[in-house]
Coordinates of C-alpha atoms in Angstrom, one line a residue:
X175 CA -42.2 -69.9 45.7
X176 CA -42.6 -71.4 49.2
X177 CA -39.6 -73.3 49.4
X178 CA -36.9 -71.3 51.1
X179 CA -33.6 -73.3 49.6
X180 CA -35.6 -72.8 45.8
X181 CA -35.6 -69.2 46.2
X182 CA -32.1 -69.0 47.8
X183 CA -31.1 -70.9 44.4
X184 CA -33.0 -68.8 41.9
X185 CA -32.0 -65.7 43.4
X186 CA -28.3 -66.2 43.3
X187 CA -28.6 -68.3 39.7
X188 CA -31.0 -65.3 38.5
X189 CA -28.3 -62.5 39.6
X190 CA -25.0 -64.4 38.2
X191 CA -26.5 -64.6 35.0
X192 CA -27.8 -60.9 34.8
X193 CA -24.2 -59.9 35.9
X194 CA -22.8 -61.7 33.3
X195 CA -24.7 -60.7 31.0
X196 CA -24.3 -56.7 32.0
X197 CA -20.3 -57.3 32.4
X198 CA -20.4 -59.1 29.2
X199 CA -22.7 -56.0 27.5
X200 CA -20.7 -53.5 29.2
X201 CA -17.0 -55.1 27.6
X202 CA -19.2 -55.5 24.1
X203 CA -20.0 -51.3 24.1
X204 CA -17.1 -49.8 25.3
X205 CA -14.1 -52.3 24.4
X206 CA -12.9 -49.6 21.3
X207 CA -12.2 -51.6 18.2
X208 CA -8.4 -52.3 16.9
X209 CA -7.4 -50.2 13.8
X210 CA -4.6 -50.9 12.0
X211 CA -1.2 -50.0 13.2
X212 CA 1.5 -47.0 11.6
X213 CA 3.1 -49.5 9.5
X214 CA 0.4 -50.0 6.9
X215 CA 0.0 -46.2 6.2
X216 CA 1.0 -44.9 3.9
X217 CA 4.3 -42.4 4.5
X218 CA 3.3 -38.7 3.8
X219 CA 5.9 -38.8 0.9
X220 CA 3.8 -42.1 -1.3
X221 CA 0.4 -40.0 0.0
X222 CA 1.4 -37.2 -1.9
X223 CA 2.5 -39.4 -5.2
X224 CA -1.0 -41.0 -5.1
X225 CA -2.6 -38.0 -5.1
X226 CA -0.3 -36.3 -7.7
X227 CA -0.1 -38.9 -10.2
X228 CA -2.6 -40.4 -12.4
X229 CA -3.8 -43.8 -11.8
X230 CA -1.4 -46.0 -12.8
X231 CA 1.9 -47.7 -13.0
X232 CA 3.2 -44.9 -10.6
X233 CA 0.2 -45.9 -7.9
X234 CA 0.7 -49.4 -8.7
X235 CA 5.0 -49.3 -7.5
X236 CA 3.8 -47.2 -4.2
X237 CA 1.8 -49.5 -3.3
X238 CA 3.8 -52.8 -4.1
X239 CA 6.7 -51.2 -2.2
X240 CA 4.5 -50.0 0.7
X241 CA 3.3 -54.0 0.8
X242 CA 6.1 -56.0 0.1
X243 CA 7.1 -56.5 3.8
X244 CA 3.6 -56.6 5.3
X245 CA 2.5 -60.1 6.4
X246 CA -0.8 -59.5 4.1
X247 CA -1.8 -62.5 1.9
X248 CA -5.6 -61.4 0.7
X249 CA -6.3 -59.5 -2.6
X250 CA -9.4 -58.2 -3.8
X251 CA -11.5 -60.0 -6.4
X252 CA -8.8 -58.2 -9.3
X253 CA -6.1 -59.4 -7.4
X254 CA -4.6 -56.1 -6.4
X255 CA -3.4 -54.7 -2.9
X256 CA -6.5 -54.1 -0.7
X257 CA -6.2 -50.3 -0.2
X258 CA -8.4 -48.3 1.8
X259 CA -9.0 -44.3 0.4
X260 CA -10.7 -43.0 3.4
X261 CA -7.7 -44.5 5.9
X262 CA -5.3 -44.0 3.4
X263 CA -3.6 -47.5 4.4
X264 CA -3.0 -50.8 2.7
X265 CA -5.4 -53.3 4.4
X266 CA -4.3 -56.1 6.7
X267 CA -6.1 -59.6 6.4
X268 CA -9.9 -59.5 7.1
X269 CA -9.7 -55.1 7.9
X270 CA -12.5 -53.9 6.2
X271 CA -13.5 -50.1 6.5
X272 CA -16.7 -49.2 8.5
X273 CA -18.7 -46.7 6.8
X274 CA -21.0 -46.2 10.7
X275 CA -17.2 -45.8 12.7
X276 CA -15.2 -44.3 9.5
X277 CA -12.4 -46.4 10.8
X278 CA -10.9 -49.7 9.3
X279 CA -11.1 -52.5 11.8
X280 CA -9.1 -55.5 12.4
X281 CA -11.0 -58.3 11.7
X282 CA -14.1 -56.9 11.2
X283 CA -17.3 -59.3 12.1
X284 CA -19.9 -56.4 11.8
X285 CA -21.2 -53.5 13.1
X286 CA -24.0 -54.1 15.6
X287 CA -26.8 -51.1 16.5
X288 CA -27.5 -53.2 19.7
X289 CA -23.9 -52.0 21.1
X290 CA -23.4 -49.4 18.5
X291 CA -20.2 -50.8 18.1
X292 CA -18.0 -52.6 15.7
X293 CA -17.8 -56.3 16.3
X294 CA -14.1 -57.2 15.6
X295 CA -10.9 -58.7 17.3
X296 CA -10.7 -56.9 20.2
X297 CA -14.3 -57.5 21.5
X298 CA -15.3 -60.5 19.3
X299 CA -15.1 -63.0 22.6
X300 CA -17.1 -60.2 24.6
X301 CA -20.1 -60.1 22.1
X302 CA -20.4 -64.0 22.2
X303 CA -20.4 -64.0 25.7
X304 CA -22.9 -61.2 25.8
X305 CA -25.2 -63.5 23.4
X306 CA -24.6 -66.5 25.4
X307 CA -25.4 -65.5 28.9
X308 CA -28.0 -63.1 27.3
X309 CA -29.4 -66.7 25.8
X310 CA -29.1 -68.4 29.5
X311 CA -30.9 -65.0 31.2
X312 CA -33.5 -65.7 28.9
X313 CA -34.0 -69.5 29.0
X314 CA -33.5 -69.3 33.1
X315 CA -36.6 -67.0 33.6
X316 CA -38.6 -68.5 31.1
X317 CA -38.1 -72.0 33.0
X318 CA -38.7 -70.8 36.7
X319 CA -41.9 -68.6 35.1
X320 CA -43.7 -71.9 33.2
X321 CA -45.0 -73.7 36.3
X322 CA -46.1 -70.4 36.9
X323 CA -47.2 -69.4 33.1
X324 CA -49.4 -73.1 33.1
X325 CA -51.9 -72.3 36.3
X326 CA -51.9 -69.2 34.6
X327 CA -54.2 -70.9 32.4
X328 CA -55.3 -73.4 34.6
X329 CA -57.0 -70.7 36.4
X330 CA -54.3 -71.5 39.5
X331 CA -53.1 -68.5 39.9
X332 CA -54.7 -65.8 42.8
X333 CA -56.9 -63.2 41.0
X334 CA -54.6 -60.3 41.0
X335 CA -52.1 -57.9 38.7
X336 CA -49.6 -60.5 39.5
X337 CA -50.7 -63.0 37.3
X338 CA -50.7 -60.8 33.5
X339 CA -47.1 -59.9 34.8
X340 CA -46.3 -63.7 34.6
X341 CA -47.8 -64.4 31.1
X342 CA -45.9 -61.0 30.4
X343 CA -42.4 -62.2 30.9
X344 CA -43.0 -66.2 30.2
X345 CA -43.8 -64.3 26.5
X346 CA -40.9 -61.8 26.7
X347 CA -38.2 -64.0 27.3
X348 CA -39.6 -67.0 25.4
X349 CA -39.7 -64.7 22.6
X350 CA -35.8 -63.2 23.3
X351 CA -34.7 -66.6 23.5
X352 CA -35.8 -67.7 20.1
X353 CA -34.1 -65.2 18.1
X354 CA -30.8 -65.1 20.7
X355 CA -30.4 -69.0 20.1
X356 CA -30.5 -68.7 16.3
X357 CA -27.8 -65.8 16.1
X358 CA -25.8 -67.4 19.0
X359 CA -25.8 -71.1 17.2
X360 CA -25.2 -69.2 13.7
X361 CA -21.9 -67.1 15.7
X362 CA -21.0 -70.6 17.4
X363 CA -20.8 -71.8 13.7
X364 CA -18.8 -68.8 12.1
X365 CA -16.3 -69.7 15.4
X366 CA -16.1 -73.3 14.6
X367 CA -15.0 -72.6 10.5
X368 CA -12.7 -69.1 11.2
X369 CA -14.9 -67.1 9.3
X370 CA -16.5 -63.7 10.6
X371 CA -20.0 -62.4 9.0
X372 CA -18.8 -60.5 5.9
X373 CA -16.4 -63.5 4.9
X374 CA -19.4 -65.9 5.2
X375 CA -21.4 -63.6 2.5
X376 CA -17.8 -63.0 0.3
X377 CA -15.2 -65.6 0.4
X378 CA -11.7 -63.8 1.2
X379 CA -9.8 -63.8 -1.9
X380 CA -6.4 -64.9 -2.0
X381 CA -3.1 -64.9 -4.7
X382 CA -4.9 -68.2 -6.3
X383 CA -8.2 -67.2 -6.4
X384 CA -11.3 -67.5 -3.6
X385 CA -11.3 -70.0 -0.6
X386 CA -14.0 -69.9 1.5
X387 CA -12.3 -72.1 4.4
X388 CA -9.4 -70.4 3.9
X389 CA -8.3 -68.9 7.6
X390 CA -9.7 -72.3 9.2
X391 CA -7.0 -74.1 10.8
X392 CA -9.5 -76.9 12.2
X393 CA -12.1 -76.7 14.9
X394 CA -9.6 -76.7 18.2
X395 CA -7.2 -74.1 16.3
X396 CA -10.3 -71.9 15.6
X397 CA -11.8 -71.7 19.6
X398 CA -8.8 -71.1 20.3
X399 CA -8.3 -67.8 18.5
X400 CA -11.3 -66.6 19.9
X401 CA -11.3 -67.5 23.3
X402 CA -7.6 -68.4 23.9
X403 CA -5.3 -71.1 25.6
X404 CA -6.6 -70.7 29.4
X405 CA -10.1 -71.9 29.3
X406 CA -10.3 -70.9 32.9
X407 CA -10.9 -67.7 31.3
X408 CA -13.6 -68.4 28.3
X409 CA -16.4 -68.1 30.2
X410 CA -14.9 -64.4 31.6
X411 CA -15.5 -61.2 29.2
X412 CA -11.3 -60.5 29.6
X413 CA -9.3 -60.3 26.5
X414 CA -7.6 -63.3 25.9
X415 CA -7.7 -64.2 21.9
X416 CA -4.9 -65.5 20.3
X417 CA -2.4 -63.9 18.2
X418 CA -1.2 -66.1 15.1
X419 CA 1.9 -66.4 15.6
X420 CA 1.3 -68.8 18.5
X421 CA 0.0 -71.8 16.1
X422 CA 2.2 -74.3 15.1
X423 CA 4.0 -73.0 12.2
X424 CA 3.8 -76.3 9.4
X425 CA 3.7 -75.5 5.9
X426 CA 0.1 -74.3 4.7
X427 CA -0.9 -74.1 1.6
X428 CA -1.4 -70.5 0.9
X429 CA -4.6 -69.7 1.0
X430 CA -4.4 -71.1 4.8
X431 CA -1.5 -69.3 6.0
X432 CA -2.2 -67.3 9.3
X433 CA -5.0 -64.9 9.7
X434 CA -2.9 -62.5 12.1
X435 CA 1.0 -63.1 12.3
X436 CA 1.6 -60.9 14.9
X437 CA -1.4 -59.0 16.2
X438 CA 0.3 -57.1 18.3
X439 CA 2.7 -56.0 16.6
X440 CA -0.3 -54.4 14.1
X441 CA -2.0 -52.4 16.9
X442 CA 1.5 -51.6 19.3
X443 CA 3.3 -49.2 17.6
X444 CA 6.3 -49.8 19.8
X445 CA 6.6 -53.2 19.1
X446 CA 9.3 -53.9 16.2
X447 CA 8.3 -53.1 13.0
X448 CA 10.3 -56.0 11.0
X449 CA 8.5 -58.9 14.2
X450 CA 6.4 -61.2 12.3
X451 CA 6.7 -59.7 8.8
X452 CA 6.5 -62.1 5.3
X453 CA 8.5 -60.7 2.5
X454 CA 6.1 -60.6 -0.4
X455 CA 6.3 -58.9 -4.0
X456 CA 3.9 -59.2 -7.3
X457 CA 5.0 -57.0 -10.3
X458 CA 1.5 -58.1 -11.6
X459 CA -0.4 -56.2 -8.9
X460 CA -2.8 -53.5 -9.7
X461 CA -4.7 -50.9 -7.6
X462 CA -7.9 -51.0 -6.5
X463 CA -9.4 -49.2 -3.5
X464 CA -11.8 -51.1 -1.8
X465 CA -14.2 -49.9 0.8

């Protein structure tokens, strides 16, 4: 590049991006998943009666006493409590247990070897952004490269080293940017409908049966649990998802009622225990661990 204001502009859009993308990276790795709070363990006292007592009706009244304050509304495909062996806790909505972590995590997307991380609530918004500006790193030096990349082959280009290190990263980030734009558009898509990877293989299953839209509370509702009310800070990788018990609170029908009632009030331990709670019994429940 001759031009002195072209390079001024590529340098400083070149190193935004990259520190976007490393902040974003950064957040994505080290932001530690949210596990399920004290109050859907078990107490030492039902521990000891599940482990004492044959499967049964005993296991089956622990359990619907242990659940019959939690604001939990999915079953698994019996229609029993979803009950984790390994935590030893009754699941909340969308917790599934990671075999990699041996944790259960709150809303559990996947677990990704390129963070070697879990992808859930707490650092869902981070690994977005760390696809998107990953995505625009990508696309940014594949566009100031091309002119570059075309007298390349034009035989334009000074006969040096210089020029296979063009054709080098023209291919490299074309490449990157190809598979980035298909797993961001398919994330932007699991956003847009409230799902998360594993509930766009299994539909969640609720008290009447399978729903596969059945946390989506309509395309604004569903950014907005990602990314939050302040949209000064959605392009930013700083926390700011939504809890459910800031959407409007109509009548749903039940399979839509709120992924999290109160969040925080799952992952604070000093929070109130009875904040946010939806009394709930079933003498028809069974037991059935789920992994």
């Amino acid at each position: 590049m001759e031009n002195i204001g072209e390079q001024v502009v590529c340098l400083i859009v070149y190193h935004l991006l990259f520190a976007m993308f490393v902040w974003s990276y950064w957040k994505t790795i080290f932001t530690l998943p949210m596990n399920p709070s004290k109050e859907f363990h078990l107490s030492y006292a039902e521990k000891e009666m599940l482990e004492r007592e044959p499967r049964g009706e005993t296991h089956q009244e622990v359990l619907k006493r242990a659940a019959k304050d939690l604001p939990i509304y999915t079953r698994t495909m019996s229609g029993a409590i979803r009950y984790c062996d390994r935590c030893q806790l009754i699941k909340p909505d969308r917790c599934h247990h990671c075999s990699v972590c041996d944790k259960c995590i709150l809303k559990m997307d996947h677990h990704c070897p390129w963070v070697n991380n879990c992808v859930g609530f707490s650092n869902y918004k981070f690994f977005l952004l760390f696809l998107a500006y990953s995505l625009l790193y990508c696309l940014f030096i594949a566009a100031t490269d091309l002119q570059y990349f075309i007298k390349f082959w034009t035989n334009g280009l000074p006969d040096t080293q210089a020029k296979f290190h063009i054709m080098f990263l023209f291919f490299a980030a074309a490449m990157f940017s190809v598979s980035l734009s298909s797993l961001f558009g398919y994330h932007c898509w699991l956003v847009s409908k409230n799902k998360s990877t594993l509930e766009a293989f299994r539909s969640p299953v609720f008290r009447h049966g399978t729903d596969k839209n059945g946390f989506s509370l309509g395309f604004s509702k569903n950014l907005r649990q990602v990314f939050g009310d302040e949209k000064k800070y959605w392009p930013l990788p700083v926390f700011s998802s939504l809890e459910g018990h800031q959407f409007p609170s109509k009548p749903l029908r039940e399979s839509q009622s709120h992924l999290l009632t109160d969040s925080q009030s799952w992952t604070d331990s000093s929070t109130n225990p009875d904040k946010g709670k939806v009394g709930m019994s079933n003498p028809g429940l069974t037991i059935e661990n789920e992994t």
